[in-house]
PDB file of C-alpha atoms in Angstrom:
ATOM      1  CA  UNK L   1      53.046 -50.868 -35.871  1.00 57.00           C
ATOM      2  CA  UNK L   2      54.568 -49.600 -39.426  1.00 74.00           C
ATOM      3  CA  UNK L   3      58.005 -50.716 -40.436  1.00 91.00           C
ATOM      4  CA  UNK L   4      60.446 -47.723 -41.453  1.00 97.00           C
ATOM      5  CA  UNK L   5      61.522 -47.750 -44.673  1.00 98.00           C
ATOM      6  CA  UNK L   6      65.487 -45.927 -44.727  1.00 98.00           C
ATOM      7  CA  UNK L   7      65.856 -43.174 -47.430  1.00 98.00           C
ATOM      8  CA  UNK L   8      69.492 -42.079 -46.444  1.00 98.00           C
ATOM      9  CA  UNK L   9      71.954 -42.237 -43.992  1.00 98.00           C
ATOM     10  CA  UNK L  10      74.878 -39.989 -42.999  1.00 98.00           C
ATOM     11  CA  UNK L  11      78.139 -40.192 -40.924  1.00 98.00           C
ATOM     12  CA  UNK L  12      78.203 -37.182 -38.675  1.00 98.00           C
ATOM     13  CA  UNK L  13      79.996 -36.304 -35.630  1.00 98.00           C
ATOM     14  CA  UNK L  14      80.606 -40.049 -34.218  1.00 98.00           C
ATOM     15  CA  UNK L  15      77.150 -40.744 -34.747  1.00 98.00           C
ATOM     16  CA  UNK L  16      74.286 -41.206 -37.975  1.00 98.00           C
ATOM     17  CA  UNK L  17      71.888 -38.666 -39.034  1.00 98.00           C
ATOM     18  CA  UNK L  18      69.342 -40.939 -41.129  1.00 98.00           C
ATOM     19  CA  UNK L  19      65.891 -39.961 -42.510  1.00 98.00           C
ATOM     20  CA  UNK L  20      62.820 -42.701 -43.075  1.00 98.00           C
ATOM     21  CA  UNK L  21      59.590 -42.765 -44.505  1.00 98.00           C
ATOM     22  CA  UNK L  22      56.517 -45.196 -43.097  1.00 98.00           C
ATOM     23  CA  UNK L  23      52.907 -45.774 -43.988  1.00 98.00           C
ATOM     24  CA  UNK L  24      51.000 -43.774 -40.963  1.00 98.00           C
ATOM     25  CA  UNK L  25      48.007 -44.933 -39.534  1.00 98.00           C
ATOM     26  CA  UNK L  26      47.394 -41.656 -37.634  1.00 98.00           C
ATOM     27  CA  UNK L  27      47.499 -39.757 -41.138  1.00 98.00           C
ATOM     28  CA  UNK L  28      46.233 -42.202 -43.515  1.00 97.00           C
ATOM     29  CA  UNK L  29      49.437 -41.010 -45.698  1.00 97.00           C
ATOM     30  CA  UNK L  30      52.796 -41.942 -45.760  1.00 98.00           C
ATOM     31  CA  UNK L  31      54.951 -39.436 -43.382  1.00 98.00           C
ATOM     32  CA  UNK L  32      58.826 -38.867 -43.347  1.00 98.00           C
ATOM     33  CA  UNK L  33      61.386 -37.733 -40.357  1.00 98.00           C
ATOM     34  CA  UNK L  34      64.649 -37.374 -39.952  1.00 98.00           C
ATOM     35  CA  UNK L  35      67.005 -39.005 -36.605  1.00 98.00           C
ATOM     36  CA  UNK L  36      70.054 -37.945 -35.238  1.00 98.00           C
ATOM     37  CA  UNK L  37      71.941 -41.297 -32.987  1.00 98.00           C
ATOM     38  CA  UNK L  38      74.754 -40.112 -31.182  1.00 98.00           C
ATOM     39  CA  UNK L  39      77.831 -41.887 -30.935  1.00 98.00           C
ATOM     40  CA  UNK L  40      76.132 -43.320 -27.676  1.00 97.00           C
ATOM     41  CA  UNK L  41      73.538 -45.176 -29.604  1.00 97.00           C
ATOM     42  CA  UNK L  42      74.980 -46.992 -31.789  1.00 95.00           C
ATOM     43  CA  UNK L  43      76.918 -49.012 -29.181  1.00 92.00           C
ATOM     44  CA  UNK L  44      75.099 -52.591 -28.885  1.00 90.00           C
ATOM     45  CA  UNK L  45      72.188 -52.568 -26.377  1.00 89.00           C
ATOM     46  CA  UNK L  46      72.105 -48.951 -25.909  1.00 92.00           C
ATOM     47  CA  UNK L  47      69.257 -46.565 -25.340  1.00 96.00           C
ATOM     48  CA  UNK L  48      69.818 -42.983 -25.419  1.00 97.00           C
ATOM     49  CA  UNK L  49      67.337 -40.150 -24.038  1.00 98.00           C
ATOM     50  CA  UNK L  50      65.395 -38.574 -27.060  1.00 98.00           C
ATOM     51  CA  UNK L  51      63.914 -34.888 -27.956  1.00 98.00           C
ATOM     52  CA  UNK L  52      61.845 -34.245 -30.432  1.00 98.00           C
ATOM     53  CA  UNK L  53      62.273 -31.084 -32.598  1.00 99.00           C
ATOM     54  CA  UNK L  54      59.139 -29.323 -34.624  1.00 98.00           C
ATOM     55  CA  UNK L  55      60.088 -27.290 -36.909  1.00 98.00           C
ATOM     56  CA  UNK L  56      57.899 -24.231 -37.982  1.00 98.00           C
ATOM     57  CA  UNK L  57      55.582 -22.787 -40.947  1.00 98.00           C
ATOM     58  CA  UNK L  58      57.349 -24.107 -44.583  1.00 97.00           C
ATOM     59  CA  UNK L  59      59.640 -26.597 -42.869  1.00 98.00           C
ATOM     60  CA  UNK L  60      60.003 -30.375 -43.425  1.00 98.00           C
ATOM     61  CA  UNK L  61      61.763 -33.310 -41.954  1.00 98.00           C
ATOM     62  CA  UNK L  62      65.091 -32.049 -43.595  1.00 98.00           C
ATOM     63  CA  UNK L  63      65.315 -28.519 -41.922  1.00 98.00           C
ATOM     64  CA  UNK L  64      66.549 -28.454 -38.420  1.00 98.00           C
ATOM     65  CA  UNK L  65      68.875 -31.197 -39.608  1.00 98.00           C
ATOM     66  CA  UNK L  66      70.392 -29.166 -42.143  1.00 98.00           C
ATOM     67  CA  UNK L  67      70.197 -25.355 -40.789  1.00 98.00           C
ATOM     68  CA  UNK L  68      70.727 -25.945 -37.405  1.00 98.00           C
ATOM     69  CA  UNK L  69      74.251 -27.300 -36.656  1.00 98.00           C
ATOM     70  CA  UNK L  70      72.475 -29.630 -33.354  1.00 98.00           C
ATOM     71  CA  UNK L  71      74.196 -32.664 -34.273  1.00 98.00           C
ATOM     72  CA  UNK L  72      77.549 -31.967 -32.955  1.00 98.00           C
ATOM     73  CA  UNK L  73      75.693 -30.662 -29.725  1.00 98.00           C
ATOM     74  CA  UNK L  74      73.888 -33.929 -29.247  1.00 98.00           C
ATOM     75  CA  UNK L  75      76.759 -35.852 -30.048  1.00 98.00           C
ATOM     76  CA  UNK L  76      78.710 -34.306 -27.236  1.00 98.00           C
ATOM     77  CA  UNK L  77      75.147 -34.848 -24.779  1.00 98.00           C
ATOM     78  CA  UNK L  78      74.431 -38.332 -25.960  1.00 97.00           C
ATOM     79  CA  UNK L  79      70.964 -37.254 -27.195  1.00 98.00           C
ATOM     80  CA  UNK L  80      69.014 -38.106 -29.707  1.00 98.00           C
ATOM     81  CA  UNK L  81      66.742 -35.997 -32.080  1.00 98.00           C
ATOM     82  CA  UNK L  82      63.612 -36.777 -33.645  1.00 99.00           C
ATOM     83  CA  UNK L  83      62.478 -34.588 -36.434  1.00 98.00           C
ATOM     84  CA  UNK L  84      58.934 -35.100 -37.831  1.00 98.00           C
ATOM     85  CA  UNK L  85      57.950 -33.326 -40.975  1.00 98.00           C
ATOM     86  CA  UNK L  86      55.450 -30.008 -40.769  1.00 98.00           C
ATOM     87  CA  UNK L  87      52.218 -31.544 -42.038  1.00 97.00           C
ATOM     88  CA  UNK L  88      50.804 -34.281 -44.259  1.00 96.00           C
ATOM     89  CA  UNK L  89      52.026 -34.384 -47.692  1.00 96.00           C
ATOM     90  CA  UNK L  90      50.251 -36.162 -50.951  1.00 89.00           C
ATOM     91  CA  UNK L  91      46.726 -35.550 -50.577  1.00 89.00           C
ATOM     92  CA  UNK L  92      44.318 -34.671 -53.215  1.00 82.00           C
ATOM     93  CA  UNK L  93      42.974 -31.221 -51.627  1.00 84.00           C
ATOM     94  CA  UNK L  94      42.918 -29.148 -54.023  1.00 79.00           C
ATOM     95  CA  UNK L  95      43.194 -26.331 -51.411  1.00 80.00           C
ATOM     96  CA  UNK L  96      46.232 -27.931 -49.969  1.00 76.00           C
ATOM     97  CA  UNK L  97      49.071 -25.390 -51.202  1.00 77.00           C
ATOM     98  CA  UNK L  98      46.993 -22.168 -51.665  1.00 80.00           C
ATOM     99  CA  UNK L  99      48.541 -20.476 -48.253  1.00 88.00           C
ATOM    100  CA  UNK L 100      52.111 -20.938 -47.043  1.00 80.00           C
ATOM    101  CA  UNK L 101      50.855 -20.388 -43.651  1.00 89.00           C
ATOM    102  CA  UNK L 102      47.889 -22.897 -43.594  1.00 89.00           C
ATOM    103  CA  UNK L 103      47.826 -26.193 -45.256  1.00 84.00           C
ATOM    104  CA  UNK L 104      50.633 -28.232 -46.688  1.00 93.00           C
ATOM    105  CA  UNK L 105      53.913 -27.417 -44.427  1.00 95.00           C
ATOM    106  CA  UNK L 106      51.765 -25.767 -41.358  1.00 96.00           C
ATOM    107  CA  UNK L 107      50.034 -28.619 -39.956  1.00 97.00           C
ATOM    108  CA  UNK L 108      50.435 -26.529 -36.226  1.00 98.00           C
ATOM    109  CA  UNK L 109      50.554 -29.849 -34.245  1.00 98.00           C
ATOM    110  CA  UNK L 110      46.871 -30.193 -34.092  1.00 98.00           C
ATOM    111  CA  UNK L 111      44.351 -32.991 -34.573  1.00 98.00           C
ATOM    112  CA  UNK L 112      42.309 -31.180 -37.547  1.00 98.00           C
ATOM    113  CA  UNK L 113      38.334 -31.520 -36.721  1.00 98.00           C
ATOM    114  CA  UNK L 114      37.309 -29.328 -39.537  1.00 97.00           C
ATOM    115  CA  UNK L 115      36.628 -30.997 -43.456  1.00 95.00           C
ATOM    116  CA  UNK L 116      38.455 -31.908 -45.503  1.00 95.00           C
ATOM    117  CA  UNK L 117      41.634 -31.724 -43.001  1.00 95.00           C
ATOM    118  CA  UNK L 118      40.703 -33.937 -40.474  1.00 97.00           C
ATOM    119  CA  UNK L 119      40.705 -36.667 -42.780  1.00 96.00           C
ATOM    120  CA  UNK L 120      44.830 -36.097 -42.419  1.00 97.00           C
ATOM    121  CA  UNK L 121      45.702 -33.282 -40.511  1.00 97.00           C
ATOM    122  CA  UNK L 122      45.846 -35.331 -37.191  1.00 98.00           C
ATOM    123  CA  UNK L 123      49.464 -34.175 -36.643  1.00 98.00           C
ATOM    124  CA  UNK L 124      49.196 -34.155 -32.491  1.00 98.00           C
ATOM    125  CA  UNK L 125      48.102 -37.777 -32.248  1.00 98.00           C
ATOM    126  CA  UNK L 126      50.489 -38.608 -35.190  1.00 98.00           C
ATOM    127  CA  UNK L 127      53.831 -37.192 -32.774  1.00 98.00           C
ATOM    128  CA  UNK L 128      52.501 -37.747 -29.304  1.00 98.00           C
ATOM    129  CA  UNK L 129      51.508 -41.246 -30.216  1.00 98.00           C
ATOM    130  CA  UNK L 130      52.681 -43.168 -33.160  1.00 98.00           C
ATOM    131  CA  UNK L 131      55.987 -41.417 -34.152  1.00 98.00           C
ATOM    132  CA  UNK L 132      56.745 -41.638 -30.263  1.00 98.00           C
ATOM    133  CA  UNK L 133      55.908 -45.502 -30.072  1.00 98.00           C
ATOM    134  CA  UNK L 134      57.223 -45.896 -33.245  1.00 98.00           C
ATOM    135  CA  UNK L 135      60.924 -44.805 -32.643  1.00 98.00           C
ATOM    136  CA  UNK L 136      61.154 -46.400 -29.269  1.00 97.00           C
ATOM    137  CA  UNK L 137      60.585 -49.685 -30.769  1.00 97.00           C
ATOM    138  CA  UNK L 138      62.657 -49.745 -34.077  1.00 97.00           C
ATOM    139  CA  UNK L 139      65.601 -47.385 -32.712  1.00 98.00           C
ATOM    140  CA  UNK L 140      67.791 -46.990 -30.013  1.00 98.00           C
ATOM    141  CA  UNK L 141      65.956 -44.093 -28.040  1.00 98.00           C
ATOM    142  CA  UNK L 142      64.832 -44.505 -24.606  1.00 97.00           C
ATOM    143  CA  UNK L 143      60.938 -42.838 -24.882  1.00 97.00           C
ATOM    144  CA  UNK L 144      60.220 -42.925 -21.167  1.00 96.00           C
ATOM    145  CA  UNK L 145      63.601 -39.791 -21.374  1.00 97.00           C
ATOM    146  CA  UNK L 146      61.520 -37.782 -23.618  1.00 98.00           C
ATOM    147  CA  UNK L 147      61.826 -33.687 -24.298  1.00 98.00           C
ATOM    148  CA  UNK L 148      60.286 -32.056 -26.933  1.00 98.00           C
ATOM    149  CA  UNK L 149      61.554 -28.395 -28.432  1.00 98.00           C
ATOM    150  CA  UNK L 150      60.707 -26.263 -31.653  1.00 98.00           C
ATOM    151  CA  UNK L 151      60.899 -22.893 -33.680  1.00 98.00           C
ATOM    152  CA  UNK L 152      58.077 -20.887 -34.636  1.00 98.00           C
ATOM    153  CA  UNK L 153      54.922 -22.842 -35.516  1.00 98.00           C
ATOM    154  CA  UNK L 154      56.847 -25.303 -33.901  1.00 98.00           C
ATOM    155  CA  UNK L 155      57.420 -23.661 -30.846  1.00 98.00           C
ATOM    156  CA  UNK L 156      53.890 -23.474 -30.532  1.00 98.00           C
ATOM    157  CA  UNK L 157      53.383 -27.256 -30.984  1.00 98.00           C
ATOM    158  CA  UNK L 158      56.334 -28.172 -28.322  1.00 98.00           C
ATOM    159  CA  UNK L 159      55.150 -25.685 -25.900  1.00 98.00           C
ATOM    160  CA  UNK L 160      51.098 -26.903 -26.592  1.00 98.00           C
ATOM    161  CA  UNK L 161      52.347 -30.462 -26.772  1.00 98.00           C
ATOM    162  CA  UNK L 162      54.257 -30.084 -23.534  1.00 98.00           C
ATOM    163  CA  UNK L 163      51.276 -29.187 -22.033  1.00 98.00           C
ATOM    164  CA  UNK L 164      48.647 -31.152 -22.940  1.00 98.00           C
ATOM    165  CA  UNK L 165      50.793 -34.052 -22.298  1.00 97.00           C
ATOM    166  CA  UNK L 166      52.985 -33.377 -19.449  1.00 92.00           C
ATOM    167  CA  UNK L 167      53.686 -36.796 -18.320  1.00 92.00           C
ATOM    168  CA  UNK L 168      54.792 -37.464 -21.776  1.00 96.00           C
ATOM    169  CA  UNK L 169      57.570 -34.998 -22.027  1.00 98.00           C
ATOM    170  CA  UNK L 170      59.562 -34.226 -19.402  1.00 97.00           C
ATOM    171  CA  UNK L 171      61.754 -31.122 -20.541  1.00 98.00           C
ATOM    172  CA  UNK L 172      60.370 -28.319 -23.008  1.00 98.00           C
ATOM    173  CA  UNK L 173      61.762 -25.294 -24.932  1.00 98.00           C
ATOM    174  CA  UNK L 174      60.779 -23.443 -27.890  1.00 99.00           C
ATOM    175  CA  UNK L 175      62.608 -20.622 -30.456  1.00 99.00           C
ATOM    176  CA  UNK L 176      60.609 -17.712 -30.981  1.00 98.00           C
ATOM    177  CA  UNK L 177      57.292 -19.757 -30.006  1.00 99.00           C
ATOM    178  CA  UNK L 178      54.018 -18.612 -31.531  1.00 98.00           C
ATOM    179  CA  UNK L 179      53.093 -18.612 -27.841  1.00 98.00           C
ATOM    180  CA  UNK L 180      49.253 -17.391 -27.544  1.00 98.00           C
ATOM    181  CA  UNK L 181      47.879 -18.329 -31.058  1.00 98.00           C
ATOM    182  CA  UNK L 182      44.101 -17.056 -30.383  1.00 98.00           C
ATOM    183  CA  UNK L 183      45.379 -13.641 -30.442  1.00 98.00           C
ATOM    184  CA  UNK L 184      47.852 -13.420 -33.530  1.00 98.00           C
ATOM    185  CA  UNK L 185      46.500 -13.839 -37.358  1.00 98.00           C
ATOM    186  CA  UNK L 186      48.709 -17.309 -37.623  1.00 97.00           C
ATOM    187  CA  UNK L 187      46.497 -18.652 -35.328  1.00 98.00           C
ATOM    188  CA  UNK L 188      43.478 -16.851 -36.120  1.00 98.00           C
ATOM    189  CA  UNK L 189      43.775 -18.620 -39.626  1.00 97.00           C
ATOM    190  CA  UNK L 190      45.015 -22.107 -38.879  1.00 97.00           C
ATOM    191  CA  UNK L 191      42.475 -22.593 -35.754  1.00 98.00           C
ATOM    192  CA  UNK L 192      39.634 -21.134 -37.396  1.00 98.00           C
ATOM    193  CA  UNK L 193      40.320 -23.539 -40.429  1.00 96.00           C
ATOM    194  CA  UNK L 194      41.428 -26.896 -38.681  1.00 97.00           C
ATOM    195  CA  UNK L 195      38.592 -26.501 -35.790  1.00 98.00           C
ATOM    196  CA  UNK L 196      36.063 -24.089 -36.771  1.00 98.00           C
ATOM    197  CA  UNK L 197      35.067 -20.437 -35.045  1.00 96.00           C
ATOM    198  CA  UNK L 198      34.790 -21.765 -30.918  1.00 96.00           C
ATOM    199  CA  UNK L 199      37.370 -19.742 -29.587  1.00 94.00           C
ATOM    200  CA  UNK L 200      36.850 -22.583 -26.597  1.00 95.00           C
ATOM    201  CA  UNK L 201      38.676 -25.034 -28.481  1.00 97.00           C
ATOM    202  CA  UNK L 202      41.188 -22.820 -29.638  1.00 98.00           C
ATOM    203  CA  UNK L 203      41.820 -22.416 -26.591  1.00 98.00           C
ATOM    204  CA  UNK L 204      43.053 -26.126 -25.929  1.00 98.00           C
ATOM    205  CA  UNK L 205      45.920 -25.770 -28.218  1.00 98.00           C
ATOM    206  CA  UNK L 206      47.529 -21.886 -27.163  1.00 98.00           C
ATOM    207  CA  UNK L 207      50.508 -22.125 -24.831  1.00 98.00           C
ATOM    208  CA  UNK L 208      49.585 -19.263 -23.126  1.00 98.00           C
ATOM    209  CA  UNK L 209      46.186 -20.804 -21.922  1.00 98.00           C
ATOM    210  CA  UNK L 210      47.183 -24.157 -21.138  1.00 98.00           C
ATOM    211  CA  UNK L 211      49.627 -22.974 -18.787  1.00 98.00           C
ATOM    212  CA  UNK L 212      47.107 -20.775 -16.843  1.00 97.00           C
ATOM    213  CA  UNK L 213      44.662 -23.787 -16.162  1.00 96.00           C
ATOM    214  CA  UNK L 214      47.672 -25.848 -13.998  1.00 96.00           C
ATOM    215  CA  UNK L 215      46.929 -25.325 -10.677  1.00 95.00           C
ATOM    216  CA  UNK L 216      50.752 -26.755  -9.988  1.00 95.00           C
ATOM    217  CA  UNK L 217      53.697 -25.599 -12.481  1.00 96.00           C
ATOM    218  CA  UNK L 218      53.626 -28.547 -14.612  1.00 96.00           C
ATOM    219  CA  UNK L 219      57.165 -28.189 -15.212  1.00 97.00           C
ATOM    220  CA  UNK L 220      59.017 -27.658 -12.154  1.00 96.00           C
ATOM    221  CA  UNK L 221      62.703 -27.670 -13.461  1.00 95.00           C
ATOM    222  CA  UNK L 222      61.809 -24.623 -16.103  1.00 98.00           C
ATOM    223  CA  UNK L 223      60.430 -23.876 -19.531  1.00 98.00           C
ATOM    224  CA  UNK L 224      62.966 -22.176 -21.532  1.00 98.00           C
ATOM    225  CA  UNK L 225      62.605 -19.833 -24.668  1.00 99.00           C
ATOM    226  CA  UNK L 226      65.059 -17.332 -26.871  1.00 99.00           C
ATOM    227  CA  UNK L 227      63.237 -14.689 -28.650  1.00 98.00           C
ATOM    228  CA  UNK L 228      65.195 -12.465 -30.930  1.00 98.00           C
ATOM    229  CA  UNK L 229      64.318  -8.913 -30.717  1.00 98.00           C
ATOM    230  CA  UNK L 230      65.018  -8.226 -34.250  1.00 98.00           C
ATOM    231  CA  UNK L 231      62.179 -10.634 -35.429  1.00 98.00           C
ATOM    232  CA  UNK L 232      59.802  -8.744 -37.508  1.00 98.00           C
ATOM    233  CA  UNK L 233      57.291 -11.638 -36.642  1.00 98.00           C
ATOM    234  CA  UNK L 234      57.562 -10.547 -32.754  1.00 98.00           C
ATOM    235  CA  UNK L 235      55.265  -7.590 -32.528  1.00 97.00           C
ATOM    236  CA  UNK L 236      51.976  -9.070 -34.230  1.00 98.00           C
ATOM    237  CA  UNK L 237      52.473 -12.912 -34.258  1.00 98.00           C
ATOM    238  CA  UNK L 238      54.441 -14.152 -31.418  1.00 98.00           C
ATOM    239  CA  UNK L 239      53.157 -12.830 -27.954  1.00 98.00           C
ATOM    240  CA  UNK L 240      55.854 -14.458 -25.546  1.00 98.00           C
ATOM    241  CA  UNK L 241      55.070 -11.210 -23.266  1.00 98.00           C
ATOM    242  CA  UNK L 242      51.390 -13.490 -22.577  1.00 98.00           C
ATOM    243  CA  UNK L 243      52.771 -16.428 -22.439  1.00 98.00           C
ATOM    244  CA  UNK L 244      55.493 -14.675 -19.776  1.00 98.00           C
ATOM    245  CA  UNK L 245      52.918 -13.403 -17.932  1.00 98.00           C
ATOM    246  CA  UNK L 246      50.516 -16.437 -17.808  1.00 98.00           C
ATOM    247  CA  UNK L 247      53.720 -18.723 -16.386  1.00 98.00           C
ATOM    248  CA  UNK L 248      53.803 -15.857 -13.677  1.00 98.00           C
ATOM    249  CA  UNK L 249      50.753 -16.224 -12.575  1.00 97.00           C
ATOM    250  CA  UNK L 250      50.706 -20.170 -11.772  1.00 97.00           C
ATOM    251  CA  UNK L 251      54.211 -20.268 -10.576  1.00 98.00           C
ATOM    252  CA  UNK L 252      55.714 -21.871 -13.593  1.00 98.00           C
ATOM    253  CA  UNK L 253      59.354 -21.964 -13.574  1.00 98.00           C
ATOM    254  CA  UNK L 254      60.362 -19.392 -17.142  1.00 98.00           C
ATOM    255  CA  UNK L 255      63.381 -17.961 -18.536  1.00 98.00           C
ATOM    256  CA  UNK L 256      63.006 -16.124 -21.177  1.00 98.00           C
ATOM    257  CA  UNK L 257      65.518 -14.667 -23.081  1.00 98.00           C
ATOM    258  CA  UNK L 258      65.328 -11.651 -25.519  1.00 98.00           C
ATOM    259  CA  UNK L 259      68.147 -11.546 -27.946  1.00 98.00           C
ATOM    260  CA  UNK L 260      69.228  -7.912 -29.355  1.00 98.00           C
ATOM    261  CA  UNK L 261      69.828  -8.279 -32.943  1.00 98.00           C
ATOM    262  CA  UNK L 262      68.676 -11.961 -34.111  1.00 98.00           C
ATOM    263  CA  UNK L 263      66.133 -12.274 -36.418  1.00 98.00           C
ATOM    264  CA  UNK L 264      63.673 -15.525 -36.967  1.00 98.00           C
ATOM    265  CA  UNK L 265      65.399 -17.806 -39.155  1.00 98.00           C
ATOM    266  CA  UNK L 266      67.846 -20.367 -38.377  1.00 98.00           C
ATOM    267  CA  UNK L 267      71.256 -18.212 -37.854  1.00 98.00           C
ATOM    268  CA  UNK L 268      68.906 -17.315 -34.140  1.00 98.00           C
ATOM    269  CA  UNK L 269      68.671 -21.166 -33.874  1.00 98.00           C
ATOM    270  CA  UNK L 270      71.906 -22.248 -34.527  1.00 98.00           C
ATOM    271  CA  UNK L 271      72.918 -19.693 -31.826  1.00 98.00           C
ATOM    272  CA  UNK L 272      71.376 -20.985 -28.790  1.00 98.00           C
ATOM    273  CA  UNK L 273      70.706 -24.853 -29.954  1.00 98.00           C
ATOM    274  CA  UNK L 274      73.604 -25.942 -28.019  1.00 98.00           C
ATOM    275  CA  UNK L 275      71.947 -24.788 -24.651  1.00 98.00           C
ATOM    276  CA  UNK L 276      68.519 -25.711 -25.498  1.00 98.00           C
ATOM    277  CA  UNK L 277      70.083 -28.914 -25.991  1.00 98.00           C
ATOM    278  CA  UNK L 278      71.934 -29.075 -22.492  1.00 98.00           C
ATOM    279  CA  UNK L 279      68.925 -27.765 -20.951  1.00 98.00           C
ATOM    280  CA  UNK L 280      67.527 -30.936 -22.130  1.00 98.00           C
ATOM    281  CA  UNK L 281      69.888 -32.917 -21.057  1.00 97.00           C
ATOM    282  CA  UNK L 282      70.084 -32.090 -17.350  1.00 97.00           C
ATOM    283  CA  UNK L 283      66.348 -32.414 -17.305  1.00 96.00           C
ATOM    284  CA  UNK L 284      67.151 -36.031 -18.807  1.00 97.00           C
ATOM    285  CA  UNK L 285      69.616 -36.141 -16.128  1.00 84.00           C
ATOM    286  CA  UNK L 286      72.099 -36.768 -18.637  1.00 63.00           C
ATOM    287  CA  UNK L 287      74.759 -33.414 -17.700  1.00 49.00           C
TER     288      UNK L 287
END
């Protein structure tokens, strides 16, 4: 297991928003997140419940902290958040930075089979198994109260994470969620790079079907997602509509709500994070 190496540290509503860097074995490359501790934690022997937030296409370690105003929310819950960075970072692809929407910054929570990515791009084994073991041994999270929530991209990855590792997770919700990938050009692009042209194995990593293969609602208590009706990324990228309809059909639990007026960025986050938050926490049994 890595050590973490500290790179800052801030005071902020009771609690300590800090950001590390460690050598990771899952990327071969040394990653960066950021962690919220609530007041709660930082009392001696504590363990608080934990989400973990993935942010979307562009975004690093530093965004949600920054843009999203969660901290005061979480210090009020007693939660703590986890934010990994977007992708690897460093290599020497020269490819790396050509798209903003594949590559460096849009690693879409994947375990990249195609060269030369999957030599790094191995961002779902990197979150669901050594950032998770990671934090629960160096800081004062309790992993076994684990929820995972994102924007965008990351929507995608928290609802696809969610999924593929249900036992793992135990509350989910996602902002504007690229929610069936294999039909939008996002996913088109980042699937048929990262795992070549079998639409079968893009399959394994689209929200939309996941969810239809559970023969029991994986998520009993409720999935919940905000969509903003004034996102111009809504008619041709996002697809909650499928995802809506494929939760329907298997009985899982859904409310989704469309927004009049928001947009995609981070004024629509910084709206609702305070209930995606709660919704976490009374699925932590924390409320």
């Amino acid at each position: 297991m890595s050590t973490l190496e500290l790179l800052s540290e801030h005071a902020c509503f009771g609690g300590v928003q800090r950001f590390y860097r460690h050598a990771s074995a899952a990327i071969g490359l040394p990653m960066q997140f950021g962690v919220y501790l609530p007041p709660q934690a930082l009392q001696a022997g504590a363990k608080v419940p934990v989400v973990f937030y993935l942010a979307g296409l562009t975004c690093n370690e530093e965004t949600f902290a920054i843009k999203a105003g969660a901290q005061q929310h979480a210090a009020r819950l007693g939660l703590a958040i986890v934010t990994p960075d977007t992708s690897p970072r460093g290599t020497d692809f020269p490819e790396q930075s050509d798209h903003w929407d594949f590559g460096v910054g849009a690693g879409f929570y994947l375990d990249a089979t195609e060269e030369p990515w999957s030599a790094h791009w191995q961002m779902e084994r990197y979150i669901t198994e050594e950032l998770h073991a990671l934090v629960g041994q160096h800081l004062p999270v309790d992993t076994a109260r684990a929820g995972i929530f994102g924007h965008s991209m990351g929507g995608h990855g928290a609802l696809t994470l969610a999924l593929r590792h249900p036992g793992q997770y135990r509350t989910v919700s996602a902002f504007a969620p690229i929610a069936n990938p294999v039909n939008c050009p996002w996913g088109e692009k980042a699937f048929s790079g990262y795992l070549g042209m079998s639409r079968h194995t893009w399959g394994e990593h689209d929200a939309t079907e996941l969810v239809a293969q559970y023969p029991v609602p994986p998520y009993p208590q409720g999935i919940l997602i905000d969509q903003g009706l004034a996102d111009k990324f809504l008619p041709n990228q996002l697809h909650p509509e499928a995802f809506e309809a494929a939760c329907a059909a298997v009985g899982q639990p859904l409310t989704l709500r469309r927004h009049a007026g928001y947009d995609h960025g981070y004024y629509f986050v910084q709206s609702f994070v305070g209930e995606h938050l709660a919704h976490h926490a009374v699925g932590l049994a924390l409320a």
